[in-house]
Short mmCIF file of C-alpha atoms in Angstrom, two decimals:
data_model
loop_
_atom_site.label_atom_id
_atom_site.label_comp_id
_atom_site.label_asym_id
_atom_site.label_seq_id
_atom_site.Cartn_x
_atom_site.Cartn_y
_atom_site.Cartn_z
CA ALA A 1 -8.07 9.19 9.79
CA ILE A 2 -5.65 7.92 7.97
CA GLY A 3 -4.66 4.15 6.79
CA PHE A 4 -5.63 1.60 4.54
CA GLU A 5 -8.63 -1.02 4.84
CA THR A 6 -7.22 -2.13 8.17
CA THR A 7 -8.48 1.60 9.86
CA THR A 8 -10.95 2.37 7.86
CA PRO A 9 -13.46 0.71 9.90
CA PRO A 10 -12.40 1.80 12.93
CA THR A 11 -12.71 5.72 11.99
CA ALA A 12 -16.31 4.69 10.80
CA MET A 13 -17.21 3.07 14.34
CA ALA A 14 -15.99 6.09 15.65
CA ILE A 15 -18.45 8.51 13.29
CA LEU A 16 -21.22 5.88 14.46
CA VAL A 17 -20.80 6.69 18.18
CA ALA A 18 -20.15 10.25 17.34
CA GLU A 19 -23.37 10.43 15.78
CA LYS A 20 -25.54 8.21 18.28
CA LYS A 21 -24.11 10.83 21.52
CA GLY A 22 -25.02 13.50 19.40
CA LEU A 23 -21.72 15.26 19.54
CA THR A 24 -21.17 18.52 17.27
CA ASN A 25 -17.55 18.87 18.16
CA PHE A 26 -16.23 15.61 16.83
CA SER A 27 -14.72 15.53 12.86
CA ILE A 28 -12.67 13.48 10.68
CA PHE A 29 -9.74 14.94 7.53
CA CYS A 30 -10.31 11.51 5.51
CA ASN A 31 -7.24 10.35 4.07
CA HIS A 32 -7.95 6.43 3.97
CA VAL A 33 -7.00 5.03 0.97
CA LEU A 34 -7.31 1.43 -0.83
CA THR A 35 -4.38 -0.92 -1.50
CA PRO A 36 -5.76 -2.62 -4.72
CA ALA A 37 -5.92 0.81 -6.28
CA ALA A 38 -2.29 1.38 -5.49
CA ILE A 39 -1.21 -2.17 -7.12
CA LEU A 40 -3.28 -1.28 -9.95
CA ALA A 41 -1.13 2.51 -10.31
CA ILE A 42 1.95 0.05 -10.37
CA PHE A 43 1.06 -2.52 -13.20
CA GLU A 44 -0.48 0.56 -15.35
CA SER A 45 2.81 2.92 -14.84
CA PRO A 46 4.37 4.44 -17.88
CA GLU A 47 7.27 1.77 -17.47
CA VAL A 48 4.80 -1.14 -18.11
CA LYS A 49 3.03 1.19 -21.03
CA THR A 50 6.32 1.48 -22.46
CA LEU A 51 8.16 -1.86 -22.05
CA GLY A 52 4.94 -4.43 -21.69
CA ALA A 53 6.32 -5.34 -18.53
CA VAL A 54 6.57 -4.91 -14.81
CA GLU A 55 10.00 -5.63 -12.93
CA ILE A 56 7.69 -7.15 -10.16
CA ASP A 57 7.54 -11.32 -10.29
CA GLY A 58 4.84 -11.22 -7.92
CA PHE A 59 2.93 -10.07 -4.46
CA VAL A 60 3.19 -10.73 -0.66
CA GLY A 61 -0.16 -9.43 0.53
CA PRO A 62 -0.68 -7.84 3.30
CA ALA A 63 -1.89 -9.02 6.21
CA HIS A 64 -4.64 -7.10 7.99
CA VAL A 65 -6.16 -5.08 4.67
CA SER A 66 -6.60 -8.97 4.09
CA THR A 67 -8.39 -9.69 6.69
CA VAL A 68 -11.07 -6.75 6.35
CA ILE A 69 -11.11 -6.76 2.43
CA GLY A 70 -10.20 -10.77 1.46
CA THR A 71 -8.15 -12.57 -1.32
CA ARG A 72 -11.03 -11.95 -4.14
CA PRO A 73 -9.94 -8.29 -5.09
CA TYR A 74 -6.59 -9.30 -5.73
CA GLU A 75 -7.53 -11.76 -8.23
CA PRO A 76 -7.96 -9.49 -11.35
CA PHE A 77 -3.80 -9.20 -10.84
CA ALA A 78 -2.84 -12.75 -11.04
CA ARG A 79 -5.94 -12.63 -13.91
CA SER A 80 -5.18 -10.31 -16.03
CA TYR A 81 -1.35 -9.37 -15.41
CA ARG A 82 -0.19 -13.20 -14.42
CA LYS A 83 1.55 -12.20 -11.39
CA PRO A 84 0.94 -14.16 -8.38
CA VAL A 85 -0.10 -13.34 -4.84
CA VAL A 86 -0.09 -15.08 -1.51
CA ILE A 87 -1.39 -13.38 1.35
CA SER A 88 0.93 -13.71 4.20
CA GLY A 89 1.10 -13.37 7.93
CA PHE A 90 3.42 -11.64 10.03
CA GLU A 91 5.69 -14.10 11.82
CA PRO A 92 8.99 -14.83 9.87
CA LEU A 93 7.57 -18.92 9.09
CA ASP A 94 4.84 -16.43 7.40
CA VAL A 95 7.20 -14.54 5.16
CA MET A 96 9.27 -17.41 4.25
CA GLN A 97 6.37 -19.74 3.88
CA SER A 98 4.34 -16.98 1.48
CA ILE A 99 7.91 -16.75 -0.44
CA LEU A 100 8.28 -20.46 -0.84
CA MET A 101 4.97 -20.38 -2.49
CA LEU A 102 5.43 -17.67 -4.78
CA VAL A 103 8.27 -19.01 -6.24
CA ARG A 104 6.28 -22.33 -6.17
CA GLN A 105 3.75 -20.17 -8.43
CA MET A 106 6.65 -18.97 -11.02
CA ASN A 107 8.32 -22.67 -11.04
CA GLU A 108 5.12 -23.89 -12.06
CA GLY A 109 4.04 -21.14 -14.39
CA ARG A 110 0.87 -20.16 -12.33
CA ALA A 111 -0.25 -17.27 -11.75
CA GLU A 112 -3.21 -17.07 -8.45
CA VAL A 113 -4.25 -16.12 -5.69
CA GLU A 114 -2.69 -18.24 -2.66
CA ASN A 115 -3.85 -17.54 1.31
CA GLN A 116 -1.23 -18.52 3.33
CA TYR A 117 -2.39 -16.68 6.49
CA ILE A 118 -5.83 -18.75 6.51
CA ARG A 119 -5.84 -18.34 10.40
CA ALA A 120 -7.80 -14.98 9.51
CA VAL A 121 -7.94 -14.35 5.73
CA THR A 122 -10.87 -15.47 3.80
CA ARG A 123 -11.80 -14.79 0.52
CA ASP A 124 -14.71 -12.73 1.15
CA GLY A 125 -12.77 -10.74 4.13
CA ASN A 126 -14.97 -9.37 7.00
CA LEU A 127 -18.36 -8.81 5.33
CA ARG A 128 -19.63 -6.77 8.48
CA ALA A 129 -17.39 -3.98 8.13
CA GLN A 130 -17.11 -3.62 4.64
CA ALA A 131 -20.85 -3.02 4.71
CA ILE A 132 -20.51 -0.21 7.20
CA VAL A 133 -17.20 1.33 5.57
CA ALA A 134 -19.26 0.99 2.14
CA ASP A 135 -22.49 2.79 3.52
CA MET A 136 -20.35 5.81 4.80
CA PHE A 137 -17.65 6.13 2.67
CA GLU A 138 -16.86 7.03 -1.37
CA LEU A 139 -13.94 7.20 -3.51
CA ARG A 140 -12.72 9.99 -4.85
CA GLU A 141 -11.55 10.42 -8.18
CA SER A 142 -8.37 10.93 -7.55
CA PHE A 143 -5.75 11.43 -4.59
CA GLU A 144 -1.99 12.01 -4.70
CA TRP A 145 0.14 9.30 -3.35
CA ARG A 146 4.10 10.31 -2.34
CA GLY A 147 6.11 8.34 -5.41
CA LEU A 148 3.11 7.54 -6.91
CA GLY A 149 1.31 10.72 -8.27
CA GLN A 150 -1.91 11.29 -8.45
CA VAL A 151 -4.11 7.94 -8.64
CA ALA A 152 -7.15 7.34 -9.51
CA ASN A 153 -10.08 6.02 -7.55
CA SER A 154 -7.46 5.36 -4.49
CA ALA A 155 -8.85 6.96 -1.19
CA LEU A 156 -12.32 7.70 0.31
CA ARG A 157 -14.73 10.52 1.41
CA LEU A 158 -17.48 10.66 3.75
CA ARG A 159 -20.74 10.59 1.86
CA ASP A 160 -23.17 13.33 2.45
CA ALA A 161 -25.53 11.76 4.49
CA TYR A 162 -22.55 12.28 7.09
CA ALA A 163 -21.14 15.51 6.18
CA ALA A 164 -21.56 16.84 9.56
CA PHE A 165 -18.71 14.99 10.52
CA ASP A 166 -16.64 16.15 7.44
CA ALA A 167 -13.31 18.28 8.55
CA GLU A 168 -13.12 18.93 5.25
CA ARG A 169 -16.30 20.55 4.74
CA ILE A 170 -16.63 22.42 7.98
CA PHE A 171 -13.25 24.09 8.01
CA PRO A 172 -11.44 26.12 5.31
CA ILE A 173 -8.40 23.17 4.63
CA ALA A 174 -6.31 23.90 2.06
CA ARG A 175 -4.28 21.08 0.62
CA SER A 176 -0.50 21.42 -0.02
CA ASN A 177 1.85 19.25 -2.42
CA ALA A 178 4.76 18.38 -0.54
CA GLN A 179 7.98 18.39 -3.01
CA ASP A 180 9.80 15.39 -3.10
CA ASN A 181 13.85 15.62 -3.81
CA PRO A 182 14.07 15.81 -7.83
CA ALA A 183 16.95 12.81 -7.14
CA CYS A 184 14.29 10.91 -4.87
CA GLU A 185 13.92 7.65 -7.00
CA CYS A 186 11.24 6.31 -4.61
CA GLY A 187 8.67 6.36 -7.38
CA ALA A 188 10.63 3.88 -9.88
CA ILE A 189 11.71 2.13 -6.38
CA LEU A 190 7.44 1.73 -5.43
CA ARG A 191 6.99 0.16 -8.93
CA GLY A 192 10.14 -2.69 -9.02
CA VAL A 193 11.83 0.01 -11.78
CA LYS A 194 14.64 0.27 -9.45
CA LYS A 195 16.32 -0.97 -6.54
CA PRO A 196 17.51 1.46 -3.44
CA ALA A 197 20.85 1.44 -4.04
CA ALA A 198 20.08 2.76 -7.40
CA CYS A 199 18.98 5.99 -5.69
CA LYS A 200 22.01 8.22 -5.53
CA LEU A 201 20.67 9.99 -1.91
CA PHE A 202 20.58 6.54 -0.46
CA GLY A 203 23.05 5.84 2.46
CA THR A 204 24.70 9.43 1.76
CA ALA A 205 21.47 12.17 1.72
CA CYS A 206 18.91 9.86 2.75
CA THR A 207 19.01 7.97 6.19
CA PRO A 208 16.72 6.49 8.28
CA GLU A 209 17.50 9.78 10.64
CA THR A 210 17.36 12.16 7.01
CA PRO A 211 14.46 10.14 4.77
CA MET A 212 14.57 12.58 1.66
CA GLY A 213 11.40 10.01 0.53
CA SER A 214 8.62 7.87 1.31
CA CYS A 215 10.40 4.29 0.73
CA MET A 216 13.10 6.02 3.76
CA VAL A 217 10.68 7.44 5.88
CA SER A 218 8.49 4.06 6.73
CA SER A 219 10.06 1.25 8.27
CA GLU A 220 8.58 -0.93 6.22
CA GLY A 221 9.68 0.93 3.26
CA ALA A 222 11.85 -0.55 0.87
CA CYS A 223 14.83 1.68 1.70
CA ALA A 224 14.63 1.87 5.20
CA ALA A 225 14.62 -2.30 4.44
CA HIS A 226 17.70 -2.17 2.41
CA TRP A 227 19.41 0.32 4.93
CA THR A 228 18.74 -2.24 8.08
CA TYR A 229 19.62 -5.37 5.41
CA GLY A 230 20.34 -5.28 2.29
CA ARG A 231 23.46 -2.32 2.72
CA PHE A 232 25.66 -4.90 4.34
CA ARG A 233 25.12 -7.72 1.38
CA ASP A 234 25.78 -4.82 -1.00
CA ALA A 235 29.34 -3.95 0.90
CA ALA A 236 30.15 -7.74 0.59
CA LYS A 237 29.61 -7.50 -2.89
CA MET A 238 31.28 -4.83 -3.13
CA ARG A 239 34.43 -6.17 -1.38
CA ALA A 240 34.46 -9.11 -3.41
CA ALA A 241 34.56 -6.99 -7.02
CA GLU A 242 37.83 -5.69 -5.77
#
């Protein structure tokens, strides 16, 4: 069972069905994680504590996650850290409009949570899904994220009432931590401190075919996106500078 808030309710429903049918050979290994905790980890990164600012102007909020949790959980980031957030849909026009909304906020000196994806996202989200998840899961004290390290209160585990479906309690599962290449800059890239091209592995040892870090593994990662689109712009700038 893996994924953000979008995939947690289906996991909960599967367990409820298994419980109703009296299944004794069904269990999950819970690795569901939480979006707001990851954003908070970026704001509370060492660079922020040292420099007093994060190198991010604003956030394009996730569509599917926000259909579940709503826009309310992002409000502390706009209020406390003065960073605008716009929840965006998936279509190209959605993304372009969301970026325009962010730019307008910055130009006007505002830091608010705005919802571009009004056709699917509300302020309170899916309350029924939230209730099912809250009944079945509880927070882990800490969870390791690739590139970010240990992040407090950023993942879920099954409550005692559902221990019969918890693979971590049923089986002797030993967690092993994958060691990233020490030259990989994914952590800094995730926090907005560096850009993909600033990593010396980018485009050489690290490509979508041979990814070295989480930013290149996922097709949605910053490095994978820059490899697909941004590297041609970089090459043009280099030629112009020659």
